[in-house]
Amino acid sequence: MKVVALVVSLSSLPAAYAWGAIGHEAVGYVAMQFLAPNALSFVKSSLGATYDESLGVAATWADEVKSQAAYRWSSSLHFIDAEDSPPISCSVVESRDCQNNNCILGAIANYTVRVVDTSLSAAQRQEALKFLDHFLGDVGQPLHVEAAAVGGNDIDVKCSGSSTNLHSVWDSGMINKLLISNYGNSVTTWANTLVTRIQSGTYKASAASWISCSSTTTTETRSIEEDISGLLKPRAITPLACPHVWAAESNALDCSYVWDYTQFSDLCSSDYFTGAVPIIETQIAKQGYRLAAWLNVLFDGTATA
Ligand SMILES: *[C@@H]1O[C@H](CO)[C@@H](O)[C@H](O)[C@H]1NC(C)=O
Ligand SMILES: [Zn+2]
């Protein structure tokens, strides 16, 4: 994952952005539909007209600034280099993969504390909100939770005829194709479809489990409320359970699906794409729902509105 900045500099399109701009925007737009009253009012007043008062619009800010001198330090916060070996074995071990909290898990803890810290300026709290908005998206992208082949950047493949790499195909290549073919190239249409699936469709039965922070790949079970109250009471960055569970879930997809690619083949015009679509859509819906729950606990004390 470490050379992603280089990839960005070589590309004129937002194609090398984490989850691509579209994936991030969709996470933010989904979250907007599930915010509780106090969380919604903080989000609107903090983001203001600059971001159309929307987590959908603000979600890409962190990718836009990470290559600028003033924010270069933040580029290592968009991922965690899980030192595992897909597709044989997948795992996320915070002590091994996130030293000095210098990864997405440390960043989520940091900005969770900062977004509710009333001793900080409005600009600092807005920055914290924009980072959370973005990092809760990135942690759902399987290749942002993987060190192998530099998070897939070193695996050459094609997407709809263009030469690219596995990381970029998951960030944006397959999402761009999906948006055009199924959603009239509209990110809000896509997000609204995912919201409806959560409220009354195919995701409804799973939504509660998405925010319960239990996982088959770890032994942790903690509620978002417990995670956040534990973090805020001593005001110290402690390992959080929920973001780790979310990371472990994304990382497990590297073993169960992502690594099932054929090098040099066109992943966006094959069975690989068809199989990836439900994974991508579920990950985006989950992370949007989780972002709302996370902010709801912080501002309203309860995960669901
Ligand atoms: C916490 O956030 C501040 C402000 O953006 C930043 O300077 C610091 O590096 C962050 N620390 C971690 C561990 O992410
Ligand atoms: Zn990112």
XYZ file of C-alpha atoms and ligand atoms in Angstrom:
320
model
C 0.000 0.000 0.000
C 2.884 2.359 0.593
C 3.419 3.455 -3.015
C -0.149 4.499 -3.630
C 0.825 8.188 -3.607
C 3.057 7.503 -6.587
C 0.183 5.913 -8.458
C -1.941 8.988 -7.758
C 0.697 11.291 -9.169
C 0.815 9.310 -12.406
C -2.888 9.444 -12.962
C -4.976 12.394 -14.028
C -8.207 10.711 -12.952
C -9.412 10.117 -9.411
C -9.071 6.445 -10.318
C -6.283 5.785 -7.843
C -8.162 7.270 -4.895
C -9.077 4.954 -2.097
C -12.440 3.351 -2.926
C -12.283 6.004 -5.670
C -14.240 9.185 -5.113
C -17.496 7.392 -5.849
C -17.103 4.680 -3.238
C -16.340 7.257 -0.558
C -19.197 9.512 -1.566
C -21.597 6.577 -1.476
C -20.489 5.681 2.073
C -21.138 9.278 3.162
C -24.523 9.522 1.431
C -25.653 6.237 2.988
C -24.576 7.460 6.442
C -26.552 10.707 6.050
C -29.794 8.696 5.933
C -29.193 7.027 9.295
C -27.963 9.879 11.505
C -29.683 10.550 14.821
C -30.755 14.147 15.555
C -27.682 15.456 17.386
C -25.248 13.721 15.049
C -27.089 15.141 12.041
C -27.084 18.634 13.451
C -23.347 18.481 14.243
C -22.566 17.117 10.771
C -24.557 19.867 9.055
C -23.177 22.751 11.076
C -19.601 21.451 11.059
C -19.444 20.781 7.311
C -21.527 23.797 6.366
C -22.155 25.091 2.868
C -18.587 24.220 1.788
C -19.583 20.552 1.777
C -23.298 21.016 1.163
C -23.738 19.890 4.813
C -23.162 16.328 3.600
C -20.879 13.450 4.540
C -21.270 12.358 0.902
C -19.564 15.490 -0.384
C -16.972 15.681 2.428
C -15.916 12.023 2.148
C -13.237 12.591 -0.496
C -11.431 15.507 1.214
C -8.894 13.210 2.915
C -7.780 11.788 -0.441
C -7.574 15.245 -1.981
C -5.176 16.549 0.698
C -2.966 13.543 1.329
C -0.558 14.358 -1.497
C -0.270 18.030 -0.431
C 2.732 19.028 1.681
C 0.643 20.138 4.652
C -1.113 16.768 4.908
C 1.489 14.338 3.591
C 1.806 12.872 7.107
C -1.770 11.626 6.793
C -1.160 9.389 3.759
C -0.147 6.435 5.964
C -3.468 6.659 7.813
C -5.596 5.428 4.886
C -4.722 1.758 5.296
C -3.302 -0.945 7.500
C -0.583 -3.181 6.113
C -1.800 -6.571 7.310
C 1.295 -8.786 7.111
C -0.577 -11.983 6.268
C -0.448 -14.251 3.204
C -3.552 -14.245 1.037
C -5.148 -16.392 -0.193
C -3.714 -18.961 2.251
C -4.190 -17.060 5.457
C -5.670 -13.687 6.308
C -5.418 -11.781 9.589
C -5.190 -8.301 11.071
C -3.025 -8.045 14.191
C -2.905 -4.505 15.505
C 0.374 -4.933 17.425
C 2.031 -6.370 14.297
C 0.403 -4.271 11.584
C -0.188 -0.865 13.207
C 2.897 0.173 15.106
C 2.713 3.542 16.938
C -0.955 3.774 15.902
C 0.319 4.915 12.520
C -2.430 3.272 10.474
C -6.121 3.533 9.806
C -7.050 1.935 13.151
C -4.989 4.431 15.157
C -6.408 7.241 13.053
C -10.027 6.194 13.664
C -9.356 6.202 17.416
C -7.598 9.569 17.246
C -10.305 11.318 15.246
C -13.097 9.736 17.283
C -11.659 11.427 20.366
C -11.020 14.696 18.541
C -14.427 15.062 16.863
C -16.144 15.424 20.260
C -13.335 17.362 21.961
C -14.902 20.746 22.672
C -11.495 22.216 23.553
C -10.543 21.968 19.873
C -11.441 24.596 17.278
C -14.369 24.169 14.886
C -11.837 23.678 12.084
C -10.048 20.901 13.994
C -13.320 19.140 14.750
C -14.367 19.460 11.105
C -11.031 17.917 10.105
C -11.684 15.031 12.528
C -15.159 14.509 11.062
C -13.840 14.483 7.486
C -11.161 11.946 8.436
C -13.708 9.664 10.124
C -16.050 10.025 7.137
C -13.204 8.875 4.895
C -11.432 6.258 7.012
C -14.621 4.366 7.833
C -14.900 4.002 4.069
C -11.309 2.943 3.471
C -11.391 0.287 6.201
C -14.120 -1.481 4.192
C -11.920 -1.799 1.082
C -10.216 -5.224 1.278
C -6.995 -3.955 -0.321
C -6.658 -1.148 2.236
C -6.261 -3.904 4.805
C -3.523 -5.860 3.065
C 0.270 -5.570 2.768
C 0.704 -8.295 0.120
C 1.738 -7.014 -3.330
C 1.568 -3.499 -1.855
C -2.155 -3.854 -1.281
C -2.578 -5.235 -4.795
C -0.869 -2.237 -6.443
C 1.820 -4.591 -7.782
C -0.637 -6.949 -9.473
C -1.111 -6.025 -13.140
C -4.579 -6.553 -14.554
C -6.944 -4.835 -16.963
C -10.271 -3.091 -16.481
C -12.558 -2.550 -19.481
C -9.561 -2.709 -21.800
C -7.211 -0.403 -19.834
C -4.061 -1.605 -18.102
C -4.272 -1.064 -14.346
C -3.688 -2.931 -11.094
C -5.750 -4.966 -8.665
C -5.853 -2.206 -6.044
C -7.210 0.342 -8.480
C -9.786 -2.093 -9.860
C -11.207 -2.446 -6.339
C -10.916 1.268 -5.516
C -12.677 2.487 -8.606
C -12.547 0.375 -11.789
C -15.365 -1.983 -10.907
C -17.356 0.743 -9.103
C -17.215 3.032 -12.134
C -18.486 0.243 -14.342
C -21.215 -0.715 -11.866
C -22.403 2.881 -11.568
C -22.704 3.293 -15.326
C -24.344 -0.056 -15.978
C -26.808 -0.156 -13.046
C -27.311 3.326 -11.607
C -27.343 5.798 -14.502
C -23.858 6.926 -13.403
C -25.391 8.622 -10.336
C -23.770 8.111 -6.944
C -26.865 9.344 -5.104
C -29.047 6.850 -6.993
C -26.633 4.117 -5.936
C -26.532 5.289 -2.310
C -30.335 5.560 -2.143
C -30.632 2.014 -3.475
C -28.297 0.759 -0.738
C -30.275 2.736 1.888
C -33.522 1.087 0.743
C -31.899 -2.342 0.950
C -30.880 -1.591 4.557
C -34.293 -0.202 5.513
C -36.542 -2.751 3.847
C -34.633 -4.962 1.420
C -31.959 -7.608 1.226
C -29.700 -6.062 3.892
C -32.410 -5.499 6.495
C -31.868 -8.787 8.304
C -28.101 -8.195 8.579
C -28.012 -4.513 9.514
C -28.071 -5.092 13.284
C -25.147 -7.513 13.021
C -23.155 -4.940 11.029
C -22.996 -2.705 14.102
C -22.600 -5.415 16.737
C -18.847 -5.677 16.271
C -18.666 -9.422 16.454
C -16.877 -11.413 13.837
C -16.172 -14.969 12.867
C -12.513 -14.133 12.334
C -11.922 -12.690 15.813
C -13.220 -13.546 19.261
C -14.209 -9.975 20.046
C -17.762 -8.943 20.842
C -18.189 -5.382 21.953
C -20.875 -2.839 21.229
C -20.068 0.479 19.604
C -21.267 2.128 22.839
C -18.739 0.142 24.909
C -15.962 0.791 22.424
C -16.497 4.536 22.446
C -17.100 4.958 26.157
C -13.902 3.001 26.835
C -12.018 5.248 24.457
C -13.371 8.541 25.737
C -13.225 7.962 29.499
C -9.466 7.843 29.953
C -9.064 10.026 26.848
C -6.357 7.704 25.646
C -5.985 5.859 22.347
C -6.651 2.258 23.266
C -7.201 -0.534 20.753
C -10.833 -0.329 19.670
C -12.749 -3.540 18.996
C -15.216 -2.382 16.344
C -12.771 -0.883 13.807
C -10.604 -3.977 14.241
C -13.563 -6.240 13.515
C -14.382 -4.164 10.420
C -10.771 -4.354 9.246
C -10.611 -8.103 9.855
C -13.817 -8.554 7.861
C -12.412 -6.637 4.854
C -9.101 -8.453 5.110
C -10.868 -11.851 5.158
C -12.288 -10.974 1.729
C -8.721 -10.950 0.387
C -8.557 -14.671 1.123
C -12.147 -15.546 0.206
C -12.414 -13.592 -3.058
C -10.040 -10.751 -3.961
C -6.999 -12.983 -4.591
C -8.992 -15.174 -6.967
C -7.909 -12.949 -9.871
C -6.152 -13.928 -13.103
C -3.094 -11.774 -13.723
C -3.216 -9.610 -16.886
C -6.866 -10.504 -17.480
C -9.717 -7.989 -17.763
C -11.302 -8.184 -14.331
C -14.052 -5.700 -15.189
C -15.328 -7.788 -18.106
C -15.443 -11.252 -16.571
C -16.980 -13.430 -13.871
C -14.628 -11.696 -11.442
C -16.646 -8.485 -11.820
C -19.976 -10.284 -11.437
C -18.778 -11.937 -8.242
C -17.263 -8.728 -6.857
C -20.365 -6.544 -7.255
C -22.329 -7.949 -4.296
C -19.165 -7.775 -2.155
C -18.521 -4.123 -3.053
C -22.133 -3.094 -2.543
C -22.327 -4.822 0.829
C -19.054 -3.257 1.979
C -20.198 0.238 0.984
C -23.612 -0.189 2.628
C -22.037 -1.598 5.787
C -19.498 1.166 6.138
C -22.107 3.873 5.577
C -24.384 2.323 8.184
C -21.450 1.929 10.568
C -20.330 5.523 10.060
C -23.800 6.722 11.045
C -23.875 4.410 14.085
C -20.425 5.572 15.169
C -21.429 9.256 15.011
C -24.793 8.504 16.615
C -23.129 6.941 19.651
C -20.779 9.898 19.893
C -23.455 12.598 19.660
C -26.721 10.919 20.698
C -25.507 8.068 22.913
C -27.203 5.361 20.876
C -26.230 3.622 17.646
C -29.532 3.780 15.759
C -31.576 6.911 15.161
C -4.163 12.771 15.587
O -4.668 13.922 14.912
C -3.787 15.031 14.850
C -4.498 16.193 14.160
O -4.814 15.874 12.828
C -2.510 14.638 14.127
O -1.602 15.714 14.168
C -1.900 13.412 14.781
O -0.807 12.993 13.988
C -2.928 12.297 14.850
N -2.371 11.112 15.499
C -2.596 9.873 15.056
C -1.974 8.773 15.834
O -3.288 9.634 14.077
Zn -8.251 7.018 1.510
